[in-house]
Tab-separated table of C-alpha atoms and ligand atoms in Angstrom:
chain	number	residue	atom	x	y	z
A	1	UNK	CA	-61.345	31.517	-80.006
A	2	UNK	CA	-57.646	30.311	-80.259
A	3	UNK	CA	-56.568	30.022	-83.957
A	4	UNK	CA	-53.662	28.481	-85.701
A	5	UNK	CA	-52.274	31.385	-88.282
A	6	UNK	CA	-49.444	31.383	-90.808
A	7	UNK	CA	-48.396	34.577	-92.087
A	8	UNK	CA	-46.005	34.728	-94.855
A	9	UNK	CA	-43.283	37.649	-94.810
A	10	UNK	CA	-44.043	38.219	-90.849
A	11	UNK	CA	-40.318	39.203	-89.944
A	12	UNK	CA	-40.888	42.877	-90.742
A	13	UNK	CA	-43.267	45.698	-91.268
A	14	UNK	CA	-47.222	44.671	-92.385
A	15	UNK	CA	-46.708	40.708	-91.677
A	16	UNK	CA	-45.074	41.225	-88.135
A	17	UNK	CA	-47.696	44.027	-87.207
A	18	UNK	CA	-50.535	41.382	-88.231
A	19	UNK	CA	-48.626	38.806	-86.118
A	20	UNK	CA	-48.279	40.628	-83.044
A	21	UNK	CA	-51.841	41.687	-83.243
A	22	UNK	CA	-53.011	38.064	-83.456
A	23	UNK	CA	-50.751	37.132	-80.556
A	24	UNK	CA	-52.997	39.792	-78.727
A	25	UNK	CA	-55.792	37.435	-79.518
A	26	UNK	CA	-54.026	34.828	-77.750
A	27	UNK	CA	-53.554	33.195	-81.363
A	28	UNK	CA	-50.668	30.759	-82.680
A	29	UNK	CA	-48.542	32.204	-85.524
A	30	UNK	CA	-46.472	30.607	-88.316
A	31	UNK	CA	-44.011	33.554	-88.728
A	32	UNK	CA	-42.515	33.292	-92.242
A	33	UNK	CA	-39.737	34.972	-93.472
A	34	UNK	CA	-37.010	35.132	-96.423
A	35	UNK	CA	-33.493	35.439	-94.894
A	36	UNK	CA	-33.488	37.784	-92.088
A	37	UNK	CA	-33.604	35.396	-89.166
A	38	UNK	CA	-32.998	38.141	-86.479
A	39	UNK	CA	-36.136	39.823	-87.440
A	40	UNK	CA	-38.394	36.921	-87.445
A	41	UNK	CA	-36.688	36.111	-83.774
A	42	UNK	CA	-37.979	39.798	-82.998
A	43	UNK	CA	-41.449	38.958	-84.182
A	44	UNK	CA	-41.586	35.692	-82.301
A	45	UNK	CA	-40.613	37.254	-79.192
A	46	UNK	CA	-43.155	40.113	-79.618
A	47	UNK	CA	-45.910	37.818	-80.513
A	48	UNK	CA	-45.215	35.521	-77.412
A	49	UNK	CA	-45.088	38.894	-75.121
A	50	UNK	CA	-48.557	39.811	-76.496
A	51	UNK	CA	-49.951	36.502	-75.346
A	52	UNK	CA	-50.017	34.459	-78.307
A	53	UNK	CA	-47.512	31.506	-79.507
A	54	UNK	CA	-45.323	31.674	-82.385
A	55	UNK	CA	-42.478	29.765	-84.478
A	56	UNK	CA	-40.177	31.272	-87.169
A	57	UNK	CA	-39.908	29.791	-90.306
A	58	UNK	CA	-37.579	30.571	-93.057
A	59	UNK	CA	-39.138	29.925	-96.549
A	60	UNK	CA	-38.633	31.582	-99.933
A	61	UNK	CA	-42.220	31.631	-101.213
A	62	UNK	CA	-40.558	31.627	-104.816
A	63	UNK	CA	-40.023	27.754	-103.888
A	64	UNK	CA	-42.860	25.464	-103.949
A	65	UNK	CA	-40.959	22.541	-101.576
A	66	UNK	CA	-40.317	25.105	-99.099
A	67	UNK	CA	-43.671	26.599	-99.260
A	68	UNK	CA	-45.174	23.311	-98.580
A	69	UNK	CA	-42.558	22.632	-95.712
A	70	UNK	CA	-43.572	25.723	-94.328
A	71	UNK	CA	-47.096	24.776	-94.189
A	72	UNK	CA	-46.347	21.519	-92.450
A	73	UNK	CA	-44.157	23.162	-89.947
A	74	UNK	CA	-47.121	25.514	-88.982
A	75	UNK	CA	-49.295	22.724	-88.889
A	76	UNK	CA	-46.744	20.185	-86.886
A	77	UNK	CA	-46.189	22.819	-84.015
A	78	UNK	CA	-49.884	24.239	-83.504
A	79	UNK	CA	-52.424	21.866	-85.258
A	80	UNK	CA	-54.851	22.450	-88.178
A	81	UNK	CA	-54.395	25.827	-90.008
A	82	UNK	CA	-57.607	28.466	-89.373
A	83	UNK	CA	-56.192	31.273	-91.368
A	84	UNK	CA	-53.005	32.068	-93.688
A	85	UNK	CA	-52.005	35.773	-94.917
A	86	UNK	CA	-50.205	35.764	-98.055
A	87	UNK	CA	-48.483	38.832	-97.055
A	88	UNK	CA	-44.867	38.269	-98.829
A	89	UNK	CA	-43.938	40.859	-101.545
A	90	UNK	CA	-41.352	42.614	-102.912
A	91	UNK	CA	-41.037	45.705	-105.128
A	92	UNK	CA	-37.875	46.682	-107.390
A	93	UNK	CA	-36.336	50.277	-108.130
A	94	UNK	CA	-38.295	52.503	-109.731
A	95	UNK	CA	-38.369	52.309	-113.516
A	96	UNK	CA	-40.209	52.692	-116.762
A	97	UNK	CA	-41.396	49.143	-118.446
A	98	UNK	CA	-39.265	50.060	-121.340
A	99	UNK	CA	-36.155	49.944	-119.029
A	100	UNK	CA	-37.105	46.724	-117.052
A	101	UNK	CA	-35.261	43.523	-117.933
A	102	UNK	CA	-36.686	40.090	-117.536
A	103	UNK	CA	-34.826	39.077	-114.853
A	104	UNK	CA	-36.552	41.827	-112.505
A	105	UNK	CA	-39.944	41.164	-113.985
A	106	UNK	CA	-39.477	37.377	-113.165
A	107	UNK	CA	-38.485	37.886	-109.665
A	108	UNK	CA	-41.470	40.207	-109.002
A	109	UNK	CA	-44.124	37.522	-110.523
A	110	UNK	CA	-42.241	34.943	-108.991
A	111	UNK	CA	-42.824	36.202	-105.593
A	112	UNK	CA	-45.889	38.137	-105.793
A	113	UNK	CA	-47.670	35.989	-108.199
A	114	UNK	CA	-46.476	32.737	-108.285
A	115	UNK	CA	-45.643	32.582	-104.431
A	116	UNK	CA	-48.704	33.878	-103.700
A	117	UNK	CA	-51.199	31.383	-105.742
A	118	UNK	CA	-48.959	28.445	-104.601
A	119	UNK	CA	-49.677	29.625	-100.708
A	120	UNK	CA	-53.411	30.227	-101.687
A	121	UNK	CA	-53.233	26.573	-103.248
A	122	UNK	CA	-51.811	24.937	-100.006
A	123	UNK	CA	-54.319	27.286	-98.000
A	124	UNK	CA	-57.410	25.703	-99.659
A	125	UNK	CA	-55.828	22.364	-99.793
A	126	UNK	CA	-55.406	22.385	-96.033
A	127	UNK	CA	-58.526	24.464	-94.551
A	128	UNK	CA	-61.291	23.087	-97.164
A	129	UNK	CA	-63.685	21.112	-95.104
A	130	UNK	CA	-64.210	18.544	-97.855
A	131	UNK	CA	-60.408	17.962	-97.588
A	132	UNK	CA	-60.303	17.254	-93.921
A	133	UNK	CA	-59.763	20.765	-92.870
A	134	UNK	CA	-61.804	22.841	-90.363
A	135	UNK	CA	-62.580	26.065	-92.613
A	136	UNK	CA	-60.964	29.338	-92.302
A	137	UNK	CA	-59.981	32.509	-93.545
A	138	UNK	CA	-57.469	33.349	-96.150
A	139	UNK	CA	-56.262	37.294	-96.388
A	140	UNK	CA	-54.613	38.294	-99.422
A	141	UNK	CA	-52.112	41.498	-99.269
A	142	UNK	CA	-52.731	43.359	-102.360
A	143	UNK	CA	-51.828	47.005	-103.018
A	144	UNK	CA	-53.405	50.246	-104.094
A	145	UNK	CA	-51.031	50.109	-107.037
A	146	UNK	CA	-53.261	47.462	-108.423
A	147	UNK	CA	-56.130	50.042	-109.282
A	148	UNK	CA	-53.584	53.017	-109.894
A	149	UNK	CA	-51.030	51.146	-112.332
A	150	UNK	CA	-47.851	52.266	-110.738
A	151	UNK	CA	-46.742	54.170	-114.110
A	152	UNK	CA	-42.748	55.129	-114.636
A	153	UNK	CA	-42.229	53.538	-111.135
A	154	UNK	CA	-43.422	49.813	-111.397
A	155	UNK	CA	-45.967	48.471	-113.385
A	156	UNK	CA	-44.610	44.733	-113.063
A	157	UNK	CA	-45.686	45.192	-109.208
A	158	UNK	CA	-48.837	46.936	-109.905
A	159	UNK	CA	-49.766	43.980	-112.103
A	160	UNK	CA	-48.560	41.509	-109.621
A	161	UNK	CA	-51.009	43.052	-107.356
A	162	UNK	CA	-53.966	42.948	-109.835
A	163	UNK	CA	-53.527	39.052	-110.135
A	164	UNK	CA	-54.004	39.139	-106.308
A	165	UNK	CA	-57.327	40.822	-106.764
A	166	UNK	CA	-58.114	38.507	-109.278
A	167	UNK	CA	-57.161	35.206	-107.180
A	168	UNK	CA	-59.511	36.841	-104.298
A	169	UNK	CA	-62.639	37.398	-106.563
A	170	UNK	CA	-61.834	33.617	-108.346
A	171	UNK	CA	-60.932	31.935	-104.855
A	172	UNK	CA	-63.731	33.272	-102.791
A	173	UNK	CA	-66.150	31.936	-104.896
A	174	UNK	CA	-64.451	28.699	-105.392
A	175	UNK	CA	-64.108	28.064	-101.335
A	176	UNK	CA	-67.213	29.735	-100.237
A	177	UNK	CA	-69.158	26.292	-99.564
A	178	UNK	CA	-65.660	24.701	-97.862
A	179	UNK	CA	-66.144	27.223	-95.061
A	180	UNK	CA	-62.794	29.204	-96.058
A	181	UNK	CA	-63.221	32.895	-96.426
A	182	UNK	CA	-61.351	34.566	-99.062
A	183	UNK	CA	-60.466	38.599	-98.942
A	184	UNK	CA	-57.677	40.730	-99.555
A	185	UNK	CA	-56.406	44.154	-98.228
A	186	UNK	CA	-55.233	46.690	-100.379
A	187	UNK	CA	-52.891	49.147	-98.691
A	188	UNK	CA	-51.698	52.462	-99.974
A	189	UNK	CA	-48.811	54.356	-98.364
A	190	UNK	CA	-47.737	52.371	-95.550
A	191	UNK	CA	-44.448	53.370	-93.583
A	192	UNK	CA	-42.267	50.113	-93.756
A	193	UNK	CA	-38.765	48.978	-95.156
A	194	UNK	CA	-40.352	48.128	-98.541
A	195	UNK	CA	-40.159	51.799	-99.996
A	196	UNK	CA	-35.866	51.669	-98.913
A	197	UNK	CA	-35.776	48.375	-100.863
A	198	UNK	CA	-37.186	50.007	-103.824
A	199	UNK	CA	-34.677	52.695	-103.394
A	200	UNK	CA	-36.719	55.624	-101.814
A	201	UNK	CA	-36.590	55.410	-97.990
A	202	UNK	CA	-38.923	58.371	-97.636
A	203	UNK	CA	-41.448	57.488	-100.277
A	204	UNK	CA	-44.358	56.841	-97.913
A	205	UNK	CA	-43.851	60.508	-96.119
A	206	UNK	CA	-43.636	62.223	-99.182
A	207	UNK	CA	-46.708	60.719	-101.016
A	208	UNK	CA	-48.861	59.966	-98.174
A	209	UNK	CA	-48.919	63.457	-97.567
A	210	UNK	CA	-50.624	63.935	-100.578
A	211	UNK	CA	-53.609	61.336	-99.939
A	212	UNK	CA	-56.800	62.890	-99.099
A	213	UNK	CA	-56.154	61.839	-95.094
A	214	UNK	CA	-52.578	63.542	-95.294
A	215	UNK	CA	-50.378	61.464	-93.922
A	216	UNK	CA	-48.862	57.740	-94.614
A	217	UNK	CA	-50.156	54.731	-92.933
A	218	UNK	CA	-48.846	52.415	-90.221
A	219	UNK	CA	-48.229	49.144	-90.217
A	220	UNK	CA	-50.699	48.341	-87.235
A	221	UNK	CA	-53.201	50.197	-89.263
A	222	UNK	CA	-53.253	47.334	-92.100
A	223	UNK	CA	-52.609	44.539	-89.460
A	224	UNK	CA	-55.956	45.541	-87.442
A	225	UNK	CA	-57.618	45.052	-90.828
A	226	UNK	CA	-55.863	41.666	-91.984
A	227	UNK	CA	-56.370	40.434	-88.122
A	228	UNK	CA	-60.530	41.469	-88.389
A	229	UNK	CA	-60.498	39.695	-91.720
A	230	UNK	CA	-58.917	36.560	-90.148
A	231	UNK	CA	-61.238	36.844	-87.095
A	232	UNK	CA	-65.222	35.764	-86.828
A	233	UNK	CA	-65.471	39.535	-86.347
A	234	UNK	CA	-66.031	39.481	-90.197
A	235	UNK	CA	-67.997	36.178	-90.635
A	236	UNK	CA	-70.080	37.521	-93.577
A	237	UNK	CA	-67.273	39.182	-95.431
A	238	UNK	CA	-66.204	37.294	-98.615
A	239	UNK	CA	-64.714	38.253	-101.881
A	240	UNK	CA	-64.015	41.929	-100.366
A	241	UNK	CA	-60.738	43.630	-101.208
A	242	UNK	CA	-60.681	46.496	-98.619
A	243	UNK	CA	-59.103	49.430	-99.475
A	244	UNK	CA	-56.631	50.736	-96.409
A	245	UNK	CA	-55.242	53.439	-98.109
A	246	UNK	CA	-56.329	56.833	-96.322
A	247	UNK	CA	-58.360	57.637	-99.698
A	248	UNK	CA	-55.749	57.519	-101.676
B	301	NAP	P1	-41.255	45.000	-95.841
B	301	NAP	O1	-41.301	45.700	-94.500
B	301	NAP	O2	-40.251	45.064	-96.996
B	301	NAP	O3	-41.411	43.384	-95.796
B	301	NAP	C1	-41.578	42.370	-96.435
B	301	NAP	C2	-41.610	40.739	-95.607
B	301	NAP	O4	-41.678	39.980	-96.929
B	301	NAP	C3	-40.329	40.841	-94.882
B	301	NAP	O5	-40.765	39.706	-94.004
B	301	NAP	C4	-39.519	39.957	-95.694
B	301	NAP	O6	-38.893	38.717	-95.297
B	301	NAP	C5	-40.629	38.701	-96.529
B	301	NAP	N1	-40.216	38.353	-98.027
B	301	NAP	C6	-39.501	38.822	-99.074
B	301	NAP	N2	-39.556	38.526	-100.091
B	301	NAP	C7	-39.781	37.009	-99.464
B	301	NAP	C8	-39.874	35.652	-99.810
B	301	NAP	N3	-39.449	35.527	-101.180
B	301	NAP	N4	-40.223	34.838	-99.224
B	301	NAP	C9	-40.725	34.792	-98.097
B	301	NAP	N5	-40.642	36.127	-97.545
B	301	NAP	C10	-40.410	37.058	-98.212
B	301	NAP	O7	-42.704	44.949	-96.769
B	301	NAP	P2	-43.858	45.498	-96.444
B	301	NAP	O8	-44.447	46.941	-96.552
B	301	NAP	O9	-44.490	44.912	-94.868
B	301	NAP	O10	-45.253	44.630	-97.592
B	301	NAP	C11	-45.577	43.538	-96.979
B	301	NAP	C12	-47.532	43.506	-98.166
B	301	NAP	O11	-47.842	44.730	-98.121
B	301	NAP	C13	-46.241	43.247	-99.495
B	301	NAP	O12	-47.028	42.088	-100.199
B	301	NAP	C14	-46.256	44.825	-100.057
B	301	NAP	O13	-46.149	44.337	-101.754
B	301	NAP	C15	-47.692	44.966	-99.536
B	301	NAP	N6	-47.819	46.614	-99.788
B	301	NAP	C16	-47.036	47.198	-98.836
B	301	NAP	C17	-47.440	48.531	-99.085
B	301	NAP	C18	-46.814	49.599	-98.443
B	301	NAP	O14	-46.448	50.978	-98.186
B	301	NAP	N7	-45.571	49.285	-97.282
B	301	NAP	C19	-48.275	48.911	-99.953
B	301	NAP	C20	-49.305	48.322	-100.659
B	301	NAP	C21	-48.885	47.091	-100.304
B	301	NAP	P3	-37.143	39.187	-94.762
B	301	NAP	O15	-37.244	40.168	-93.448
B	301	NAP	O16	-36.636	37.583	-94.345
B	301	NAP	O17	-36.557	39.639	-95.831
Protein backbone atom coordinates (compact mmCIF):
# COMPACT_ATOMS: atom_id res chain seq x y z
CA UNK A 1 0.00 0.00 0.00
CA UNK A 2 1.36 3.42 -0.92
CA UNK A 3 2.21 5.64 2.00
CA UNK A 4 2.94 9.34 2.54
CA UNK A 5 5.81 9.76 5.00
CA UNK A 6 7.67 12.77 6.39
CA UNK A 7 11.17 12.16 7.75
CA UNK A 8 13.00 14.92 9.61
CA UNK A 9 16.77 15.07 9.11
CA UNK A 10 16.59 12.86 6.03
CA UNK A 11 19.41 14.45 4.03
CA UNK A 12 22.06 12.27 5.67
CA UNK A 13 22.66 9.28 7.95
CA UNK A 14 19.81 7.30 9.49
CA UNK A 15 17.11 9.57 8.07
CA UNK A 16 18.44 9.13 4.55
CA UNK A 17 18.51 5.35 4.91
CA UNK A 18 14.93 5.31 6.17
CA UNK A 19 13.89 7.51 3.22
CA UNK A 20 15.50 5.26 0.62
CA UNK A 21 14.05 2.12 2.22
CA UNK A 22 10.63 3.79 2.19
CA UNK A 23 11.22 4.56 -1.49
CA UNK A 24 11.90 0.86 -2.10
CA UNK A 25 8.38 0.18 -0.87
CA UNK A 26 7.05 2.72 -3.38
CA UNK A 27 6.17 5.27 -0.71
CA UNK A 28 6.20 9.08 -1.09
CA UNK A 29 8.66 10.84 1.20
CA UNK A 30 9.06 14.39 2.46
CA UNK A 31 12.85 14.68 2.89
CA UNK A 32 13.51 17.33 5.51
CA UNK A 33 16.91 18.90 6.08
CA UNK A 34 18.38 21.87 7.96
CA UNK A 35 20.92 23.39 5.54
CA UNK A 36 22.64 20.75 3.39
CA UNK A 37 20.57 21.09 0.19
CA UNK A 38 23.00 19.04 -1.87
CA UNK A 39 22.74 16.06 0.48
CA UNK A 40 18.95 16.40 0.54
CA UNK A 41 18.86 16.40 -3.28
CA UNK A 42 20.96 13.22 -3.27
CA UNK A 43 18.46 11.58 -0.92
CA UNK A 44 15.57 12.64 -3.15
CA UNK A 45 17.32 11.15 -6.20
CA UNK A 46 18.01 7.91 -4.28
CA UNK A 47 14.37 7.60 -3.15
CA UNK A 48 13.19 8.09 -6.75
CA UNK A 49 15.75 5.59 -8.06
CA UNK A 50 14.47 3.08 -5.48
CA UNK A 51 10.92 3.43 -6.82
CA UNK A 52 9.34 6.04 -4.56
CA UNK A 53 8.49 9.71 -4.80
CA UNK A 54 10.26 12.45 -2.85
CA UNK A 55 10.64 16.17 -2.34
CA UNK A 56 13.29 18.02 -0.32
CA UNK A 57 12.04 20.43 2.36
CA UNK A 58 14.37 22.86 4.12
CA UNK A 59 13.16 23.46 7.66
CA UNK A 60 14.89 23.89 11.00
CA UNK A 61 12.94 21.76 13.48
CA UNK A 62 13.65 24.27 16.25
CA UNK A 63 11.38 26.75 14.38
CA UNK A 64 7.66 26.11 14.92
CA UNK A 65 6.51 28.00 11.80
CA UNK A 66 9.03 26.12 9.68
CA UNK A 67 7.76 22.79 11.08
CA UNK A 68 4.17 23.62 10.16
CA UNK A 69 5.27 24.70 6.67
CA UNK A 70 7.19 21.42 6.28
CA UNK A 71 4.09 19.35 7.15
CA UNK A 72 2.00 21.48 4.78
CA UNK A 73 4.52 21.04 1.94
CA UNK A 74 4.52 17.25 2.32
CA UNK A 75 0.71 17.04 2.33
CA UNK A 76 0.41 19.46 -0.59
CA UNK A 77 2.80 17.33 -2.65
CA UNK A 78 1.52 13.86 -1.78
CA UNK A 79 -1.76 14.01 0.19
CA UNK A 80 -2.57 13.15 3.80
CA UNK A 81 0.22 11.77 5.93
CA UNK A 82 0.44 8.11 6.93
CA UNK A 83 3.70 8.30 8.83
CA UNK A 84 6.20 10.65 10.43
CA UNK A 85 9.76 9.92 11.54
CA UNK A 86 11.06 12.24 14.21
CA UNK A 87 14.74 11.73 13.36
CA UNK A 88 16.52 15.11 13.22
CA UNK A 89 18.93 15.40 16.12
CA UNK A 90 22.32 16.80 17.05
CA UNK A 91 25.16 16.28 19.51
CA UNK A 92 27.77 18.75 20.70
CA UNK A 93 31.47 18.08 21.43
CA UNK A 94 32.11 15.80 24.42
CA UNK A 95 32.18 17.62 27.74
CA UNK A 96 31.45 17.19 31.43
CA UNK A 97 28.25 18.91 32.54
CA UNK A 98 30.30 21.20 34.77
CA UNK A 99 31.91 22.67 31.65
CA UNK A 100 28.78 23.09 29.50
CA UNK A 101 27.41 26.54 28.78
CA UNK A 102 23.74 27.43 28.55
CA UNK A 103 23.80 28.12 24.79
CA UNK A 104 24.97 24.58 24.05
CA UNK A 105 22.35 22.94 26.24
CA UNK A 106 19.60 25.20 24.93
CA UNK A 107 20.43 24.27 21.33
CA UNK A 108 20.41 20.54 22.15
CA UNK A 109 17.04 20.81 23.89
CA UNK A 110 15.53 23.14 21.27
CA UNK A 111 16.30 20.75 18.40
CA UNK A 112 16.20 17.32 20.05
CA UNK A 113 13.33 17.86 22.50
CA UNK A 114 11.16 20.84 21.57
CA UNK A 115 11.60 20.18 17.85
CA UNK A 116 10.64 16.53 18.28
CA UNK A 117 7.66 17.40 20.49
CA UNK A 118 6.37 19.97 18.00
CA UNK A 119 6.75 17.50 15.11
CA UNK A 120 4.92 14.89 17.19
CA UNK A 121 2.16 17.41 17.88
CA UNK A 122 1.77 18.16 14.17
CA UNK A 123 1.75 14.42 13.45
CA UNK A 124 -1.01 13.97 16.06
CA UNK A 125 -3.05 16.83 14.62
CA UNK A 126 -2.82 15.55 11.06
CA UNK A 127 -3.01 11.76 11.44
CA UNK A 128 -5.61 11.40 14.24
CA UNK A 129 -8.85 9.99 12.88
CA UNK A 130 -11.04 12.29 15.01
CA UNK A 131 -9.29 15.30 13.46
CA UNK A 132 -9.81 14.17 9.86
CA UNK A 133 -6.62 12.15 9.47
CA UNK A 134 -6.44 8.58 8.27
CA UNK A 135 -4.40 7.16 11.16
CA UNK A 136 -0.75 6.30 10.83
CA UNK A 137 2.55 5.63 12.52
CA UNK A 138 4.93 7.98 14.31
CA UNK A 139 8.47 6.73 14.84
CA UNK A 140 10.69 8.67 17.22
CA UNK A 141 14.47 8.28 17.03
CA UNK A 142 15.88 8.08 20.54
CA UNK A 143 19.39 6.86 21.44
CA UNK A 144 20.97 4.22 23.69
CA UNK A 145 22.41 7.22 25.54
CA UNK A 146 18.94 7.69 27.07
CA UNK A 147 19.51 4.59 29.22
CA UNK A 148 23.30 4.95 29.57
CA UNK A 149 23.38 8.63 30.55
CA UNK A 150 26.31 9.82 28.41
CA UNK A 151 28.64 10.64 31.34
CA UNK A 152 31.60 12.96 30.61
CA UNK A 153 30.48 13.20 27.01
CA UNK A 154 26.96 14.52 26.67
CA UNK A 155 24.51 14.17 29.53
CA UNK A 156 22.54 16.96 27.81
CA UNK A 157 22.07 14.86 24.65
CA UNK A 158 21.31 11.73 26.71
CA UNK A 159 18.64 13.63 28.65
CA UNK A 160 17.14 14.96 25.44
CA UNK A 161 16.71 11.37 24.26
CA UNK A 162 15.24 10.36 27.63
CA UNK A 163 12.53 12.89 26.85
CA UNK A 164 11.94 11.16 23.51
CA UNK A 165 11.42 7.83 25.28
CA UNK A 166 8.89 9.40 27.64
CA UNK A 167 7.12 11.15 24.77
CA UNK A 168 6.83 7.79 23.04
CA UNK A 169 5.25 6.14 26.08
CA UNK A 170 2.77 8.93 26.77
CA UNK A 171 1.77 9.77 23.23
CA UNK A 172 1.27 6.12 22.28
CA UNK A 173 -1.41 5.97 24.99
CA UNK A 174 -2.99 9.26 23.86
CA UNK A 175 -3.22 8.23 20.22
CA UNK A 176 -4.00 4.53 20.44
CA UNK A 177 -7.71 5.05 19.74
CA UNK A 178 -6.90 7.62 17.04
CA UNK A 179 -5.49 4.99 14.69
CA UNK A 180 -1.98 6.31 15.28
CA UNK A 181 0.75 4.03 16.60
CA UNK A 182 3.70 5.69 18.32
CA UNK A 183 6.99 3.83 18.77
CA UNK A 184 10.69 4.61 19.03
CA UNK A 185 13.96 3.14 17.87
CA UNK A 186 16.94 3.54 20.17
CA UNK A 187 20.13 3.24 18.08
CA UNK A 188 23.53 2.52 19.60
CA UNK A 189 26.79 3.28 17.82
CA UNK A 190 25.94 3.84 14.18
CA UNK A 191 28.36 4.95 11.48
CA UNK A 192 27.14 8.37 10.39
CA UNK A 193 28.43 11.96 10.26
CA UNK A 194 27.03 12.73 13.71
CA UNK A 195 30.21 11.58 15.47
CA UNK A 196 32.39 13.97 13.43
CA UNK A 197 29.98 16.77 14.32
CA UNK A 198 30.75 15.94 17.97
CA UNK A 199 34.50 16.07 17.26
CA UNK A 200 35.14 12.27 17.15
CA UNK A 201 34.86 10.93 13.58
CA UNK A 202 36.02 7.40 14.59
CA UNK A 203 33.81 7.16 17.70
CA UNK A 204 31.40 4.56 16.28
CA UNK A 205 34.27 2.34 15.05
CA UNK A 206 36.22 2.50 18.31
CA UNK A 207 33.32 2.09 20.75
CA UNK A 208 31.30 -0.17 18.44
CA UNK A 209 34.09 -2.76 18.67
CA UNK A 210 33.41 -2.94 22.43
CA UNK A 211 29.72 -3.79 22.09
CA UNK A 212 28.50 -7.41 22.40
CA UNK A 213 28.09 -7.69 18.62
CA UNK A 214 31.65 -6.40 18.17
CA UNK A 215 31.07 -3.70 15.55
CA UNK A 216 29.21 -0.46 14.92
CA UNK A 217 25.85 -0.54 13.17
CA UNK A 218 24.98 0.90 9.79
CA UNK A 219 22.38 3.54 9.02
CA UNK A 220 20.51 0.95 6.96
CA UNK A 221 20.25 -1.38 9.97
CA UNK A 222 18.41 1.36 11.84
CA UNK A 223 16.46 2.45 8.75
CA UNK A 224 15.06 -1.08 8.35
CA UNK A 225 13.64 -0.96 11.89
CA UNK A 226 12.14 2.47 11.28
CA UNK A 227 10.44 1.43 8.06
CA UNK A 228 9.13 -1.74 9.71
CA UNK A 229 7.58 0.38 12.48
CA UNK A 230 6.02 2.61 9.81
CA UNK A 231 4.55 -0.39 7.98
CA UNK A 232 1.52 -2.59 8.69
CA UNK A 233 3.94 -5.42 9.45
CA UNK A 234 4.21 -3.93 12.95
CA UNK A 235 0.45 -3.32 13.30
CA UNK A 236 0.23 -4.49 16.95
CA UNK A 237 3.41 -2.74 18.11
CA UNK A 238 2.58 0.35 20.15
CA UNK A 239 4.54 2.34 22.74
CA UNK A 240 7.60 0.18 22.07
CA UNK A 241 11.16 1.41 22.33
CA UNK A 242 13.24 -0.84 20.11
CA UNK A 243 16.95 -1.04 20.89
CA UNK A 244 18.98 -1.25 17.66
CA UNK A 245 22.33 -1.26 19.38
CA UNK A 246 24.09 -4.59 18.83
CA UNK A 247 23.41 -5.51 22.45
CA UNK A 248 25.21 -2.39 23.72
P1 LIG B 1 23.63 12.87 11.00
O1 LIG B 1 24.28 11.88 10.08
O2 LIG B 1 24.46 13.89 11.68
O3 LIG B 1 22.41 13.57 10.22
C1 LIG B 1 21.65 14.51 10.89
C2 LIG B 1 20.46 14.89 10.05
O4 LIG B 1 19.64 15.76 10.83
C3 LIG B 1 20.85 15.64 8.80
O5 LIG B 1 19.94 15.29 7.78
C4 LIG B 1 20.69 17.09 9.22
O6 LIG B 1 20.40 17.99 8.13
C5 LIG B 1 19.47 16.97 10.12
N1 LIG B 1 19.34 18.08 11.09
C6 LIG B 1 20.23 18.50 12.01
N2 LIG B 1 19.73 19.54 12.69
C7 LIG B 1 18.51 19.79 12.18
C8 LIG B 1 17.51 20.77 12.42
N3 LIG B 1 17.67 21.71 13.36
N4 LIG B 1 16.39 20.73 11.68
C9 LIG B 1 16.20 19.79 10.72
N5 LIG B 1 17.11 18.85 10.44
C10 LIG B 1 18.25 18.86 11.15
O7 LIG B 1 22.88 12.10 12.20
P2 LIG B 1 22.43 10.57 12.38
O8 LIG B 1 23.54 9.86 13.05
O9 LIG B 1 21.83 10.03 11.16
O10 LIG B 1 21.32 10.79 13.51
C11 LIG B 1 19.93 10.75 13.23
C12 LIG B 1 19.22 10.55 14.55
O11 LIG B 1 19.68 9.34 15.14
C13 LIG B 1 19.49 11.65 15.59
O12 LIG B 1 18.31 11.95 16.29
C14 LIG B 1 20.52 11.02 16.50
O13 LIG B 1 20.46 11.57 17.79
C15 LIG B 1 20.06 9.58 16.48
N6 LIG B 1 21.10 8.63 16.89
C16 LIG B 1 22.23 8.47 16.14
C17 LIG B 1 23.20 7.57 16.58
C18 LIG B 1 24.48 7.32 15.84
O14 LIG B 1 25.39 6.66 16.38
N7 LIG B 1 24.63 7.82 14.62
C19 LIG B 1 23.01 6.85 17.77
C20 LIG B 1 21.84 7.05 18.49
C21 LIG B 1 20.89 7.94 18.03
P3 LIG B 1 21.59 18.70 7.27
O15 LIG B 1 22.16 17.62 6.36
O16 LIG B 1 20.91 19.78 6.51
O17 LIG B 1 22.61 19.19 8.25
